[in-house]
Each structure stands twice: as C-alpha cells, then as structure tokens.
Amino acid sequence: MRRDFCNGVGIARLLNATLVLPKFEAAAYWNESSGFADVFDVDYFIQQMTSFAKIVKELPPELASKEPFPVDCSKRKGQFDYIESVLPPLLEHRFISITPAMSQRRDRYPLYAKAALCQACYSALRLARSLEDKAQELFKAIPKPFLSLHLRFEPDMVAYSQCEYSGLSSSSMEAIEAVRDDRKPWTGELANVWRKRGKCPLTPNETALIMQALSIPTNTSIYLAAGDGLMELDGLRSVYTNVFTKSALLDDQDFTNMHGNTKAALDYYVSINSDSYVATYFGNMDKMVAAMRAYKGLYKTLFLSRKAFSELTFRGLKGNELMEALWSAHKEDFVIGRGSALPDCFCESKL
C-alpha cells in the first residue's frame, strides 16, 4: 500500500492533479477497517508535500456524493501512457480512481514528478505519533545489535507459490490446504522446473542453513518481521536461539487490539532501523525496506537466493560442499551488503 500510494503521488504530479488521501482496502487480507490516518501522520504528510503535489483529505462537496470513474493503470509504464490514456478521463470526469501499476518505469518520469514521488516515499510519509511511539518501544525492547529477518513461510504464501514440501508438520499441511483454493501444487517435472526457477519460499530450516553458510553467528539477536501465521519456526529456532517477535515483546492487550496494517508498519519501522536486514523473498516490503535503508546509509541488506538454493540442492550438494556453494552464491551481495533492490531506488537524498 505504501508503494502504491507513493506511485499515486507521482502520477498526480505528472498529471497536475489533486490527490485525495486513499481509503485502505485491506479487508481481503486482514479483515479490518483501519484507515490512512491510523497508520500515517496525515497533517505532516500534507505539509511536507506542499511544494511538490497538492494533497487533500476529502473531496470537495460538489464531488463528495459521486463515485469516481475507474481507470485501469495496471499496465501503464511511463509518462506518455498516463498523459495519453489517463489524463483525458480525468479532464472529462474530474474525479477518477486508479488501480496500482505493478510495472511502472518511475525512472522515466520527468524530474518534477520523480521529485514528488521521492518526497512522499522518503521524507513525507511518517507513522502516526501513537504508532511511532509504539514502534520505538518495540525497537528499544530488542537486544542490540540485531538482525531483522523478513521470513515468508505463511500458509497463504506457500499456497500461492503452488509448491509442495516434504517433512512439514500435519498442522502446517492443514493450514496450507485450508487456503489453497484452486491453486493446486505443481507435480512431477513441472514442480522441479518451478522450484529450480526459485519460485518456492524458503522454509525456516532452509533459511537457517543459508545464514549458517554466511557465518552469521547462531547467538545473533533476530527480530522476526513477519505475520502471525509463520509455520515451522522450530527449524529456525533450533539453530538461532535468540529469536524475538512483536507478540512477545509488546503488551498482550496492545498487540491484540492492533490491526494488520499497524503490525506491518511496526515491522517496517524496525526493519529500516535494524543493524542488518535479511529477506527470504523479494516482495513489496523488501523493496521498500531496502530502498529506505540505502537512503539512510544502512547498507547491511541481503536477499537470500531461493534460486541458488534450489539449483544447488538439485545437484545433490550436501554438508560442507553445500555450505561452501551457498557462500559463493551470496558472497558478492553479502560483502557489499546492498541487496538487489537498489536499481529500483532512483531517488537521491538531495531531493
């Protein structure tokens, strides 16, 4: 949502339009009703964007009762796509809604639109005061120094990947099957091809193995930046014994009353400020965290390679041979510590 909103700011500036603060549509994921102001400091955001783009909290009265004209932006890539295809309905209807554009080439935006997007992402968006206080409380409770680990092995993630795993507990298997729907797992040679392409989420046990190959000490303090439904955590905790979660560090009542959005915001805050950040996937949060950490000068960021792990294990490597090969596969990124998301981070701190 943060990514989509930042994109929306860039598009609004590109079209010389006014952006209305969005309503979150998170019910499908977390069955909640939190709003933009529950997560972000609205007044600060609008004030910080004053010279970059016009932002308003609500529609003017003459448009408040109307439904926006929907415009599909999912395949828009550059400024001319928006000027030729999105600007005309905006001028005609005055009020439009846009869908997220997953494959935008934001680096091709003119400088003024790029500057607005960068100002939104890196300077203007800060957590609401009460939520930032809670994030700081959580951050202070984690033993320092620490590594933030974004571990993606939840039932919906595994079901979405269409991968099968051997050796999972019966409870994990039941949880995965409960959310599979029509996403049946690949079988036979197709399953092998899919896994070799790096499409299967790393298990906690596989994650621990790669971290050991990188000589990350087993007594490292690790904060789990992840949802509540992580499976097979014993595979990580049996190797790395100092693992901390927000549910254990925060007051029970506070944690129970939090929305999914606010929990995710806490993970984001801790991750962009952690001593190191390791991710087992390359999703939206990972890209945003890596970019913000680079912007802040925190370069100890690493994405574990699912593809390398699959290729090496398919070759039958085990023991020390596998560990050495995993080190070689990650060595360059590990030593540089910049991760592979930086090409997506085109903003410079001077903007």
CSV table of C-alpha atoms in Angstrom, one decimal:
chain,number,residue,atom,x,y,z
A,1,MET,CA,0.0,0.0,0.0
A,2,ARG,CA,2.9,2.4,0.7
A,3,ARG,CA,4.3,1.7,-2.7
A,4,ASP,CA,1.0,2.2,-4.4
A,5,PHE,CA,0.4,5.4,-2.6
A,6,CYS,CA,3.9,6.8,-3.5
A,7,ASN,CA,3.2,5.9,-7.1
A,8,GLY,CA,-0.2,7.7,-6.8
A,9,VAL,CA,1.6,10.9,-5.7
A,10,GLY,CA,4.0,10.7,-8.7
A,11,ILE,CA,1.1,10.2,-11.1
A,12,ALA,CA,-0.9,13.1,-9.5
A,13,ARG,CA,2.1,15.4,-10.0
A,14,LEU,CA,2.6,14.1,-13.6
A,15,LEU,CA,-1.0,15.0,-14.5
A,16,ASN,CA,-1.1,18.2,-12.4
A,17,ALA,CA,-4.0,16.7,-10.5
A,18,THR,CA,-5.0,16.8,-6.8
A,19,LEU,CA,-4.6,13.6,-4.9
A,20,VAL,CA,-7.3,12.6,-2.3
A,21,LEU,CA,-6.0,10.6,0.6
A,22,PRO,CA,-6.9,6.9,-0.1
A,23,LYS,CA,-9.0,4.5,1.8
A,24,PHE,CA,-7.3,1.3,2.6
A,25,GLU,CA,-8.8,-1.8,1.1
A,26,ALA,CA,-7.2,-4.4,3.4
A,27,ALA,CA,-10.3,-6.4,4.4
A,28,ALA,CA,-9.5,-9.2,2.0
A,29,TYR,CA,-6.2,-9.8,3.7
A,30,TRP,CA,-6.7,-8.9,7.4
A,31,ASN,CA,-10.5,-8.4,7.8
A,32,GLU,CA,-10.0,-5.0,9.3
A,33,SER,CA,-11.1,-1.4,8.7
A,34,SER,CA,-8.1,0.7,9.6
A,35,GLY,CA,-7.6,4.0,7.6
A,36,PHE,CA,-4.8,6.1,6.3
A,37,ALA,CA,-4.7,8.2,9.5
A,38,ASP,CA,-4.4,5.1,11.7
A,39,VAL,CA,-1.0,4.5,10.2
A,40,PHE,CA,0.4,7.8,8.8
A,41,ASP,CA,0.7,11.3,10.2
A,42,VAL,CA,-1.8,13.0,7.7
A,43,ASP,CA,-1.1,16.7,8.6
A,44,TYR,CA,2.7,16.2,8.5
A,45,PHE,CA,2.4,14.5,5.1
A,46,ILE,CA,0.3,17.2,3.5
A,47,GLN,CA,2.5,19.9,4.9
A,48,GLN,CA,5.7,18.2,3.6
A,49,MET,CA,4.2,17.8,0.2
A,50,THR,CA,3.1,21.4,-0.2
A,51,SER,CA,5.7,22.4,-2.8
A,52,PHE,CA,5.6,19.0,-4.6
A,53,ALA,CA,1.9,18.0,-5.1
A,54,LYS,CA,-1.5,19.0,-3.9
A,55,ILE,CA,-3.0,16.6,-1.4
A,56,VAL,CA,-6.4,16.9,0.2
A,57,LYS,CA,-8.1,14.8,3.0
A,58,GLU,CA,-11.5,14.7,1.4
A,59,LEU,CA,-13.3,15.5,-1.8
A,60,PRO,CA,-14.9,18.9,-2.3
A,61,PRO,CA,-18.7,19.0,-1.6
A,62,GLU,CA,-19.7,19.0,-5.3
A,63,LEU,CA,-17.9,15.7,-5.9
A,64,ALA,CA,-18.3,14.0,-2.5
A,65,SER,CA,-21.5,12.2,-3.5
A,66,LYS,CA,-20.1,10.9,-6.8
A,67,GLU,CA,-18.4,7.6,-7.4
A,68,PRO,CA,-15.0,8.0,-9.1
A,69,PHE,CA,-14.6,7.0,-12.7
A,70,PRO,CA,-12.4,3.9,-12.6
A,71,VAL,CA,-9.2,3.9,-14.8
A,72,ASP,CA,-7.1,0.8,-15.1
A,73,CYS,CA,-3.5,1.7,-14.7
A,74,SER,CA,-2.1,-1.8,-14.1
A,75,LYS,CA,-0.2,-1.8,-17.4
A,76,ARG,CA,0.9,1.8,-17.6
A,77,LYS,CA,4.6,2.2,-17.7
A,78,GLY,CA,5.7,5.7,-18.4
A,79,GLN,CA,4.7,9.3,-18.5
A,80,PHE,CA,3.2,9.3,-22.0
A,81,ASP,CA,0.9,6.3,-21.1
A,82,TYR,CA,-0.6,8.5,-18.4
A,83,ILE,CA,-0.8,11.6,-20.4
A,84,GLU,CA,-2.4,9.9,-23.4
A,85,SER,CA,-4.7,7.4,-21.6
A,86,VAL,CA,-5.4,8.7,-18.1
A,87,LEU,CA,-5.4,12.5,-18.4
A,88,PRO,CA,-8.4,12.5,-20.9
A,89,PRO,CA,-10.9,10.7,-18.5
A,90,LEU,CA,-9.6,12.9,-15.6
A,91,LEU,CA,-10.4,16.0,-17.5
A,92,GLU,CA,-13.8,14.6,-18.6
A,93,HIS,CA,-15.0,13.2,-15.2
A,94,ARG,CA,-12.9,15.4,-12.9
A,95,PHE,CA,-12.7,12.6,-10.3
A,96,ILE,CA,-11.1,9.2,-11.1
A,97,SER,CA,-9.8,6.2,-9.2
A,98,ILE,CA,-6.7,4.4,-10.4
A,99,THR,CA,-5.6,0.8,-9.9
A,100,PRO,CA,-2.0,0.0,-8.8
A,101,ALA,CA,0.6,-0.1,-11.6
A,102,MET,CA,3.0,-3.0,-10.8
A,103,SER,CA,5.5,-2.5,-13.6
A,104,GLN,CA,5.9,1.3,-13.8
A,105,ARG,CA,9.1,2.8,-15.1
A,106,ARG,CA,9.3,5.5,-12.5
A,107,ASP,CA,12.9,6.3,-13.5
A,108,ARG,CA,11.4,7.6,-16.8
A,109,TYR,CA,9.3,10.2,-15.1
A,110,PRO,CA,10.2,13.9,-15.6
A,111,LEU,CA,12.2,15.3,-12.7
A,112,TYR,CA,9.3,17.2,-11.2
A,113,ALA,CA,7.1,14.0,-10.9
A,114,LYS,CA,10.1,11.9,-9.7
A,115,ALA,CA,10.8,14.5,-7.1
A,116,ALA,CA,7.2,14.4,-5.8
A,117,LEU,CA,7.3,10.6,-5.6
A,118,CYS,CA,10.6,10.6,-3.8
A,119,GLN,CA,9.5,13.3,-1.3
A,120,ALA,CA,6.4,11.2,-0.5
A,121,CYS,CA,8.3,7.9,-0.1
A,122,TYR,CA,11.4,9.1,1.7
A,123,SER,CA,10.5,12.3,3.6
A,124,ALA,CA,6.8,13.0,3.9
A,125,LEU,CA,5.4,9.6,5.0
A,126,ARG,CA,5.9,9.0,8.7
A,127,LEU,CA,4.0,7.0,11.1
A,128,ALA,CA,1.2,8.5,13.2
A,129,ARG,CA,2.6,9.7,16.5
A,130,SER,CA,0.9,7.0,18.6
A,131,LEU,CA,2.1,4.3,16.3
A,132,GLU,CA,5.6,5.7,16.1
A,133,ASP,CA,5.8,5.7,19.9
A,134,LYS,CA,4.8,2.0,19.9
A,135,ALA,CA,7.4,1.3,17.2
A,136,GLN,CA,10.1,2.9,19.2
A,137,GLU,CA,9.0,1.0,22.3
A,138,LEU,CA,9.3,-2.3,20.3
A,139,PHE,CA,12.7,-1.2,18.8
A,140,LYS,CA,14.1,-0.4,22.3
A,141,ALA,CA,13.0,-3.8,23.6
A,142,ILE,CA,15.1,-5.8,21.0
A,143,PRO,CA,18.6,-6.7,22.3
A,144,LYS,CA,21.2,-4.8,20.3
A,145,PRO,CA,22.8,-5.3,17.8
A,146,PHE,CA,20.2,-7.3,16.0
A,147,LEU,CA,19.2,-8.6,12.6
A,148,SER,CA,15.7,-8.1,11.2
A,149,LEU,CA,14.6,-11.2,9.3
A,150,HIS,CA,11.6,-11.0,6.9
A,151,LEU,CA,10.7,-14.7,6.8
A,152,ARG,CA,7.9,-15.6,4.3
A,153,PHE,CA,6.6,-19.0,5.2
A,154,GLU,CA,2.9,-18.4,5.9
A,155,PRO,CA,0.1,-20.7,4.7
A,156,ASP,CA,-1.2,-18.3,2.1
A,157,MET,CA,2.3,-17.6,0.8
A,158,VAL,CA,3.0,-21.3,0.3
A,159,ALA,CA,-0.4,-21.9,-1.3
A,160,TYR,CA,0.1,-19.0,-3.7
A,161,SER,CA,3.5,-20.4,-4.7
A,162,GLN,CA,2.0,-23.7,-5.8
A,163,CYS,CA,5.0,-25.5,-4.2
A,164,GLU,CA,5.0,-28.8,-2.2
A,165,TYR,CA,7.2,-29.5,0.7
A,166,SER,CA,8.1,-32.8,2.3
A,167,GLY,CA,8.5,-33.2,6.1
A,168,LEU,CA,6.1,-30.4,7.2
A,169,SER,CA,4.0,-31.0,10.3
A,170,SER,CA,0.4,-32.0,10.0
A,171,SER,CA,-0.7,-28.7,11.3
A,172,SER,CA,1.2,-26.8,8.7
A,173,MET,CA,-0.1,-29.1,5.9
A,174,GLU,CA,-3.7,-28.5,7.1
A,175,ALA,CA,-3.2,-24.7,7.3
A,176,ILE,CA,-1.8,-24.7,3.7
A,177,GLU,CA,-4.7,-26.8,2.3
A,178,ALA,CA,-7.2,-24.6,4.0
A,179,VAL,CA,-6.2,-21.6,1.8
A,180,ARG,CA,-5.2,-23.4,-1.4
A,181,ASP,CA,-8.5,-22.8,-3.3
A,182,ASP,CA,-7.8,-23.6,-6.9
A,183,ARG,CA,-4.1,-23.1,-6.7
A,184,LYS,CA,-3.1,-26.8,-6.8
A,185,PRO,CA,0.6,-27.5,-6.3
A,186,TRP,CA,2.7,-28.4,-9.4
A,187,THR,CA,3.6,-32.1,-9.7
A,188,GLY,CA,6.2,-34.1,-11.5
A,189,GLU,CA,8.8,-32.4,-13.7
A,190,LEU,CA,6.8,-29.1,-13.7
A,191,ALA,CA,7.3,-29.0,-9.9
A,192,ASN,CA,11.0,-29.4,-10.4
A,193,VAL,CA,11.2,-26.7,-13.0
A,194,TRP,CA,9.2,-24.4,-10.8
A,195,ARG,CA,11.4,-24.9,-7.8
A,196,LYS,CA,14.6,-24.5,-9.9
A,197,ARG,CA,13.4,-21.1,-11.0
A,198,GLY,CA,13.4,-20.1,-7.4
A,199,LYS,CA,9.6,-19.8,-7.1
A,200,CYS,CA,9.3,-21.7,-3.8
A,201,PRO,CA,9.5,-19.8,-0.5
A,202,LEU,CA,12.4,-20.8,1.8
A,203,THR,CA,11.4,-22.8,4.9
A,204,PRO,CA,12.7,-21.6,8.3
A,205,ASN,CA,15.1,-24.6,8.3
A,206,GLU,CA,16.5,-23.7,4.8
A,207,THR,CA,16.8,-20.1,5.9
A,208,ALA,CA,18.8,-21.1,9.0
A,209,LEU,CA,21.1,-23.2,6.8
A,210,ILE,CA,21.9,-20.4,4.4
A,211,MET,CA,22.5,-18.0,7.3
A,212,GLN,CA,24.9,-20.5,8.8
A,213,ALA,CA,26.7,-20.8,5.4
A,214,LEU,CA,27.2,-17.0,5.6
A,215,SER,CA,28.7,-17.4,9.1
A,216,ILE,CA,26.0,-15.4,10.8
A,217,PRO,CA,26.6,-16.4,14.5
A,218,THR,CA,23.9,-18.6,16.0
A,219,ASN,CA,23.6,-16.4,19.0
A,220,THR,CA,22.7,-13.4,16.9
A,221,SER,CA,19.6,-11.5,18.1
A,222,ILE,CA,17.0,-11.9,15.4
A,223,TYR,CA,13.7,-9.9,15.1
A,224,LEU,CA,11.1,-11.7,13.0
A,225,ALA,CA,9.4,-9.1,10.8
A,226,ALA,CA,6.5,-11.3,9.7
A,227,GLY,CA,2.9,-12.1,10.1
A,228,ASP,CA,1.3,-14.1,12.9
A,229,GLY,CA,0.9,-17.3,10.9
A,230,LEU,CA,4.5,-18.4,10.3
A,231,MET,CA,4.9,-22.1,10.1
A,232,GLU,CA,7.8,-24.5,11.1
A,233,LEU,CA,9.6,-21.9,13.2
A,234,ASP,CA,11.3,-24.6,15.2
A,235,GLY,CA,13.5,-25.1,12.1
A,236,LEU,CA,15.0,-21.6,12.7
A,237,ARG,CA,14.8,-21.6,16.5
A,238,SER,CA,16.7,-24.9,16.8
A,239,VAL,CA,19.7,-23.2,15.3
A,240,TYR,CA,19.2,-19.5,16.1
A,241,THR,CA,18.2,-19.3,19.7
A,242,ASN,CA,17.7,-15.6,20.2
A,243,VAL,CA,14.6,-15.0,18.1
A,244,PHE,CA,12.2,-12.2,19.1
A,245,THR,CA,8.7,-11.4,17.9
A,246,LYS,CA,6.5,-8.4,18.4
A,247,SER,CA,3.8,-10.5,20.0
A,248,ALA,CA,6.3,-11.5,22.7
A,249,LEU,CA,7.8,-8.0,23.2
A,250,LEU,CA,4.7,-5.9,23.2
A,251,ASP,CA,1.9,-5.8,25.9
A,252,ASP,CA,-0.6,-8.5,25.2
A,253,GLN,CA,-3.6,-6.1,25.1
A,254,ASP,CA,-1.8,-3.7,22.8
A,255,PHE,CA,-0.9,-6.4,20.4
A,256,THR,CA,-4.4,-8.0,20.4
A,257,ASN,CA,-6.0,-4.6,19.6
A,258,MET,CA,-3.7,-3.9,16.6
A,259,HIS,CA,-4.8,-4.0,13.0
A,260,GLY,CA,-2.8,-6.0,10.4
A,261,ASN,CA,-1.8,-2.6,8.9
A,262,THR,CA,-0.3,-1.3,12.1
A,263,LYS,CA,1.5,-4.6,12.8
A,264,ALA,CA,3.1,-4.4,9.3
A,265,ALA,CA,4.0,-0.8,10.0
A,266,LEU,CA,5.9,-1.8,13.1
A,267,ASP,CA,7.8,-4.4,11.2
A,268,TYR,CA,8.7,-1.8,8.6
A,269,TYR,CA,9.9,0.7,11.2
A,270,VAL,CA,12.1,-1.9,13.0
A,271,SER,CA,13.5,-3.2,9.7
A,272,ILE,CA,14.6,0.1,8.3
A,273,ASN,CA,16.4,0.9,11.5
A,274,SER,CA,17.9,-2.6,12.3
A,275,ASP,CA,21.6,-3.2,12.2
A,276,SER,CA,21.1,-5.8,9.4
A,277,TYR,CA,18.1,-6.8,7.2
A,278,VAL,CA,17.8,-10.2,5.6
A,279,ALA,CA,14.8,-11.2,3.5
A,280,THR,CA,13.9,-14.6,2.1
A,281,TYR,CA,11.7,-13.2,-0.6
A,282,PHE,CA,11.8,-10.1,-2.9
A,283,GLY,CA,8.3,-8.7,-2.3
A,284,ASN,CA,7.0,-5.2,-1.9
A,285,MET,CA,8.0,-4.7,1.7
A,286,ASP,CA,11.6,-6.0,0.9
A,287,LYS,CA,12.0,-3.5,-1.9
A,288,MET,CA,10.7,-0.6,0.2
A,289,VAL,CA,12.8,-1.5,3.2
A,290,ALA,CA,16.0,-2.0,1.1
A,291,ALA,CA,15.4,1.4,-0.7
A,292,MET,CA,14.8,3.2,2.6
A,293,ARG,CA,17.8,1.6,4.3
A,294,ALA,CA,20.0,2.6,1.3
A,295,TYR,CA,18.6,6.2,1.5
A,296,LYS,CA,19.5,6.2,5.2
A,297,GLY,CA,23.0,4.8,4.5
A,298,LEU,CA,22.3,1.4,6.1
A,299,TYR,CA,23.7,-1.0,3.6
A,300,LYS,CA,23.7,-4.3,5.5
A,301,THR,CA,20.8,-5.6,3.5
A,302,LEU,CA,20.7,-9.1,1.9
A,303,PHE,CA,18.2,-11.1,-0.1
A,304,LEU,CA,18.6,-14.9,0.2
A,305,SER,CA,18.6,-16.6,-3.2
A,306,ARG,CA,15.8,-19.2,-3.5
A,307,LYS,CA,17.0,-20.0,-7.0
A,308,ALA,CA,20.6,-20.7,-5.9
A,309,PHE,CA,19.4,-22.9,-3.0
A,310,SER,CA,17.2,-24.9,-5.3
A,311,GLU,CA,19.8,-25.3,-8.0
A,312,LEU,CA,22.5,-26.4,-5.5
A,313,THR,CA,20.3,-28.9,-3.7
A,314,PHE,CA,19.1,-30.4,-7.1
A,315,ARG,CA,22.7,-31.0,-7.9
A,316,GLY,CA,22.8,-33.2,-4.8
A,317,LEU,CA,25.2,-31.0,-2.8
A,318,LYS,CA,25.2,-31.6,0.9
A,319,GLY,CA,27.1,-30.8,4.1
A,320,ASN,CA,30.2,-28.7,3.8
A,321,GLU,CA,30.1,-28.7,0.0
A,322,LEU,CA,26.6,-27.2,0.0
A,323,MET,CA,27.6,-24.6,2.7
A,324,GLU,CA,30.6,-23.5,0.6
A,325,ALA,CA,28.5,-23.3,-2.6
A,326,LEU,CA,25.8,-21.2,-0.7
A,327,TRP,CA,28.5,-18.9,0.5
A,328,SER,CA,29.8,-18.4,-3.1
A,329,ALA,CA,26.3,-17.8,-4.4
A,330,HIS,CA,25.7,-15.0,-1.8
A,331,LYS,CA,29.2,-13.7,-1.4
A,332,GLU,CA,29.1,-10.6,-3.6
A,333,ASP,CA,25.8,-9.3,-2.2
A,334,PHE,CA,26.8,-10.2,1.3
A,335,VAL,CA,30.1,-8.4,1.2
A,336,ILE,CA,28.7,-5.3,-0.5
A,337,GLY,CA,25.6,-5.5,1.7
A,338,ARG,CA,23.5,-3.5,-0.7
A,339,GLY,CA,21.0,-6.1,-1.9
A,340,SER,CA,19.5,-6.2,-5.4
A,341,ALA,CA,16.7,-3.7,-4.8
A,342,LEU,CA,18.9,-0.6,-5.3
A,343,PRO,CA,18.4,-0.3,-9.1
A,344,ASP,CA,14.7,0.4,-8.2
A,345,CYS,CA,15.8,3.1,-5.8
A,346,PHE,CA,16.5,6.0,-8.1
A,347,CYS,CA,15.9,8.8,-5.6
A,348,GLU,CA,18.9,10.8,-4.2
A,349,SER,CA,18.9,12.2,-0.8
A,350,LYS,CA,19.2,15.7,-2.1
A,351,LEU,CA,15.6,15.5,-3.4
